[in-house]
CSV table of C-alpha atoms in Angstrom, one decimal:
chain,number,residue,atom,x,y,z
A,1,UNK,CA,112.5,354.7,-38.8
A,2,UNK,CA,115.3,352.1,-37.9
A,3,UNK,CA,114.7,348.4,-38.0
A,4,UNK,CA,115.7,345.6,-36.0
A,5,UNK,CA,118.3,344.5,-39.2
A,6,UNK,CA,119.8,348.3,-39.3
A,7,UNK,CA,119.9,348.4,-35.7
A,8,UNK,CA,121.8,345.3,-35.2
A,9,UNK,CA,124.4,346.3,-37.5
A,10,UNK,CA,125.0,349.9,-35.8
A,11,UNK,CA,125.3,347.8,-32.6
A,12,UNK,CA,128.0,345.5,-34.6
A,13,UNK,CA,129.7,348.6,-36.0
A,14,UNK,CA,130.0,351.0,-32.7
A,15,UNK,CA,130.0,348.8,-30.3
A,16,UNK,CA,133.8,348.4,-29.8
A,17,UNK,CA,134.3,351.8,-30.1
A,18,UNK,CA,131.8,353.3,-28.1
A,19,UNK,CA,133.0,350.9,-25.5
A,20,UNK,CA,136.4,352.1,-25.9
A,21,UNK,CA,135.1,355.7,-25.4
A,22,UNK,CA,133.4,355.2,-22.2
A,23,UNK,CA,136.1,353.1,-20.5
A,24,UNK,CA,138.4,355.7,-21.2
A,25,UNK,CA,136.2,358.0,-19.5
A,26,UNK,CA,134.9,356.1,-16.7
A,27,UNK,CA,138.5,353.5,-16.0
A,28,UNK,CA,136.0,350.9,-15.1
A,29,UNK,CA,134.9,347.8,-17.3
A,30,UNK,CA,131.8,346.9,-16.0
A,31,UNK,CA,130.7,350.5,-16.1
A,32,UNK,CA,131.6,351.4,-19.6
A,33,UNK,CA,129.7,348.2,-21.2
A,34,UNK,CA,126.7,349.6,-18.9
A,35,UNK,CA,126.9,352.8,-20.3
A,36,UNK,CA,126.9,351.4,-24.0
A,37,UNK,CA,124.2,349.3,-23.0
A,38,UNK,CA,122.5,352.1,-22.1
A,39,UNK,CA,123.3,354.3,-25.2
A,40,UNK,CA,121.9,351.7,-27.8
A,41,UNK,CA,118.5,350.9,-25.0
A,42,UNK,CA,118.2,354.9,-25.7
A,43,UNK,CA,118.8,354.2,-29.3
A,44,UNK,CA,116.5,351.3,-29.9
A,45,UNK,CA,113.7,353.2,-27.0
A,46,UNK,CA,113.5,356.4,-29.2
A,47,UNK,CA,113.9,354.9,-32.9
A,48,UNK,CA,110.4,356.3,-33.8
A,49,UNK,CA,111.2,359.8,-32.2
A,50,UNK,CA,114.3,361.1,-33.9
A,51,UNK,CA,116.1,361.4,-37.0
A,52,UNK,CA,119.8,360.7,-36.6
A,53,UNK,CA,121.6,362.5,-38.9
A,54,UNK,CA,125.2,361.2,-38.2
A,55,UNK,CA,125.2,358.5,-36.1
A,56,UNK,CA,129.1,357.8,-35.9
A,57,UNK,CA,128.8,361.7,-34.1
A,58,UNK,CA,125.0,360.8,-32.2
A,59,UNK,CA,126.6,357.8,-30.7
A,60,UNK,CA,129.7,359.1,-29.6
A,61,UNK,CA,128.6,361.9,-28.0
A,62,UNK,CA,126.1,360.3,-26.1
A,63,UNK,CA,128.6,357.5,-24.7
A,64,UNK,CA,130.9,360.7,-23.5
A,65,UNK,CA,127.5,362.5,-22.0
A,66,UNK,CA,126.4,359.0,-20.3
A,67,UNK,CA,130.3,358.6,-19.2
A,68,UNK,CA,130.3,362.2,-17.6
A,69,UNK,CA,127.4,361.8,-16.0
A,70,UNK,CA,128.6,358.4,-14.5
A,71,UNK,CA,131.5,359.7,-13.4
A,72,UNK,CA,129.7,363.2,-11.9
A,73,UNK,CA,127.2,360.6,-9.9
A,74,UNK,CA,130.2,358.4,-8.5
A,75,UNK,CA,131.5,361.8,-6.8
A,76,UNK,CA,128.2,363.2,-5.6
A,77,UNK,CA,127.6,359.5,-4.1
A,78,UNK,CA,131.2,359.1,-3.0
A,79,UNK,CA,131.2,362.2,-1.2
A,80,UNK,CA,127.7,361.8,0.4
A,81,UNK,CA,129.0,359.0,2.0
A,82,UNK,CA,131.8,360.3,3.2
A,83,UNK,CA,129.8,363.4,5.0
A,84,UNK,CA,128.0,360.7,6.5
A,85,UNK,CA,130.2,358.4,8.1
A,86,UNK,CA,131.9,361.8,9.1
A,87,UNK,CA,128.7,363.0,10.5
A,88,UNK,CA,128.2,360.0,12.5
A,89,UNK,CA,132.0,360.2,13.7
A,90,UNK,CA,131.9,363.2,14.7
A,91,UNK,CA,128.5,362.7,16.7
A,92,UNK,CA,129.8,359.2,18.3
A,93,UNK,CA,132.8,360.4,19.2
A,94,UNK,CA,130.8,363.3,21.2
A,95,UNK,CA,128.5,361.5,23.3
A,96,UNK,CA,130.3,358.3,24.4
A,97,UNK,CA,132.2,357.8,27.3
A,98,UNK,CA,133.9,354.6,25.5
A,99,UNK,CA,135.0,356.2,22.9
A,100,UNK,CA,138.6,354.4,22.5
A,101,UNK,CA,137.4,350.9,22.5
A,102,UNK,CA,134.8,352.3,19.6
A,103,UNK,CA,137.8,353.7,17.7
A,104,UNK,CA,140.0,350.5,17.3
A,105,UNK,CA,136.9,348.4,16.1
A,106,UNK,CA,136.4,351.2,13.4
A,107,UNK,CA,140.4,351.2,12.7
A,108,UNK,CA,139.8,347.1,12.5
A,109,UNK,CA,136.9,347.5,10.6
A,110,UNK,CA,138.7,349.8,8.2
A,111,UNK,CA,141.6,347.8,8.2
A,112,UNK,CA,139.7,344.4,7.4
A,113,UNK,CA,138.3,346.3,4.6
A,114,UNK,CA,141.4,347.5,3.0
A,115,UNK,CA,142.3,343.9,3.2
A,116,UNK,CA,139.3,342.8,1.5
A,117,UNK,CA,140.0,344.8,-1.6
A,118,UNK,CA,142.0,343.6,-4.5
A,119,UNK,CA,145.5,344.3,-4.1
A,120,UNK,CA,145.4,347.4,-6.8
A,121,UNK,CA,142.4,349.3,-5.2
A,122,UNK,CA,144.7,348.8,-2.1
A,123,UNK,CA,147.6,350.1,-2.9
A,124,UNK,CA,146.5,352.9,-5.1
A,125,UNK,CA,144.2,354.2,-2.0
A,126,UNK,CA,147.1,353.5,0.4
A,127,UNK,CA,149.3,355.9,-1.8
A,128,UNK,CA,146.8,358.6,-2.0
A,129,UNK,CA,146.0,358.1,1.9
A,130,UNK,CA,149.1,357.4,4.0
A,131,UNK,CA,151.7,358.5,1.4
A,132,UNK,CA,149.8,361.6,0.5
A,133,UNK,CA,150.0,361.5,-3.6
A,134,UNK,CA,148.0,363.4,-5.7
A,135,UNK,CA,146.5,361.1,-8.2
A,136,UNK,CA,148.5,362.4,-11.0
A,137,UNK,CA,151.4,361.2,-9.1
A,138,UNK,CA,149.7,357.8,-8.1
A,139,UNK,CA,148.9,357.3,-12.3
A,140,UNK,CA,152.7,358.0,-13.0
A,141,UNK,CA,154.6,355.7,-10.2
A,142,UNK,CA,151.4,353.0,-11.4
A,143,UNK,CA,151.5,353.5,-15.3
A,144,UNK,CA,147.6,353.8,-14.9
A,145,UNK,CA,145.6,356.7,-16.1
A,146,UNK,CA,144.5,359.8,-13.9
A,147,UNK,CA,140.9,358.4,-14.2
A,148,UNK,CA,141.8,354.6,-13.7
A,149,UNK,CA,143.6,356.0,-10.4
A,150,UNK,CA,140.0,357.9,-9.8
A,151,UNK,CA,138.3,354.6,-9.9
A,152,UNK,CA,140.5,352.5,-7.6
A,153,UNK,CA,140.2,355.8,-4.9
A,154,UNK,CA,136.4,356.0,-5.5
A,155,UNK,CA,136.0,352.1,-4.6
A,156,UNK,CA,138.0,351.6,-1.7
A,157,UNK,CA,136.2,354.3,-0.2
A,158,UNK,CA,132.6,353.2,-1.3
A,159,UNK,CA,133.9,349.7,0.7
A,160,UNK,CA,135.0,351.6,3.6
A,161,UNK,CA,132.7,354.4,3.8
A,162,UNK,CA,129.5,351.2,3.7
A,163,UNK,CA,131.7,349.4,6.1
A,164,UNK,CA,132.4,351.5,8.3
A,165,UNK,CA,128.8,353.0,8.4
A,166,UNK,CA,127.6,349.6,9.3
A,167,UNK,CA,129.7,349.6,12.7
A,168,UNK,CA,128.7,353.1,13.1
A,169,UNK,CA,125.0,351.9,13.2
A,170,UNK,CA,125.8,349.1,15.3
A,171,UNK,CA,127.8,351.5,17.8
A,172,UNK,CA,124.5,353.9,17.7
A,173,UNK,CA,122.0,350.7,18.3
A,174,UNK,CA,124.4,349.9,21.5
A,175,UNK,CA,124.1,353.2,23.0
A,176,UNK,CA,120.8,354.0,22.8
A,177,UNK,CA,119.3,350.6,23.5
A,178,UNK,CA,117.6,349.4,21.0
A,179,UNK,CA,118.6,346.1,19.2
């Protein structure tokens, strides 16, 4: 059974390099020291279930586990989005006559977004979009990693695909009347 004292030490030991571990992973700050939050709230949550054997091994395979499944989540999420706003596109674009005037307040919308993000997020999404690099090319011109390049993509899309699905719903409110 693990006491407050003993626990308090593990978290002074690991916490660093659990940290370390997950941001490596997930190329995000604010989600790795989540996801060793989360790993020592398991930790303390299930002190009077389990034996831990090797923790050094028990809490470094669960920050690459929690990472993983951060990362697996983002996509799923990212790319539900992004059927959705094409989804709504696609039907828009099909059943109204004003179609043009519609198009260059998303391409505003879009474009106010892009500004919006921090010059980084920017111009890693810009070279992925309009210059067409993979990320691996993107992490070499940048000097970032593969996965850091995976973050920056993943949030300027999350900002569009929400912004954009806002105008969409305002554009669908318009046509069919209701406020």
């Amino acid at each position: 059974m693990m006491d407050e004292a003993f626990f308090r030490a593990t978290y002074e030991r690991y916490w660093s390099r659990l940290y370390s571990v997950c941001y490596f992973t997930i190329g995000s700050r604010e989600a790795a020291e989540d996801a060793v939050t989360e790993v020592f709230m398991s930790l303390w949550n299930n002190r009077d279930r389990q034996v831990i054997e090797n923790m050094d091994h028990y809490l470094v395979r669960a920050a690459k586990n929690l990472s993983l499944k951060y990362l697996i989540r983002q996509r799923k999420m990212d790319q539900a989005l992004l059927r959705m706003v094409d989804t709504l596109q696609d039907h828009h674009r099909h059943s109204d006559p004003e179609r043009p005037l519609e198009v260059k307040e998303i391409t505003a919308m879009a474009r106010k977004t892009l500004d919006s993000l921090p010059e980084k997020t920017r111009s890693i999404f810009l070279m992925n979009r309009e210059e067409g690099l993979t990320y691996q090319q993107i992490a070499e011109r940048t000097g970032l990693s593969v996965k850091s390049v995976e973050y920056h993509v993943s949030r300027a899309l999350r900002a569009l695909s929400q912004s954009l699905l806002v105008i969409l719903l305002e554009c669908s409110r318009h046509t069919s009347g209701t406020i």
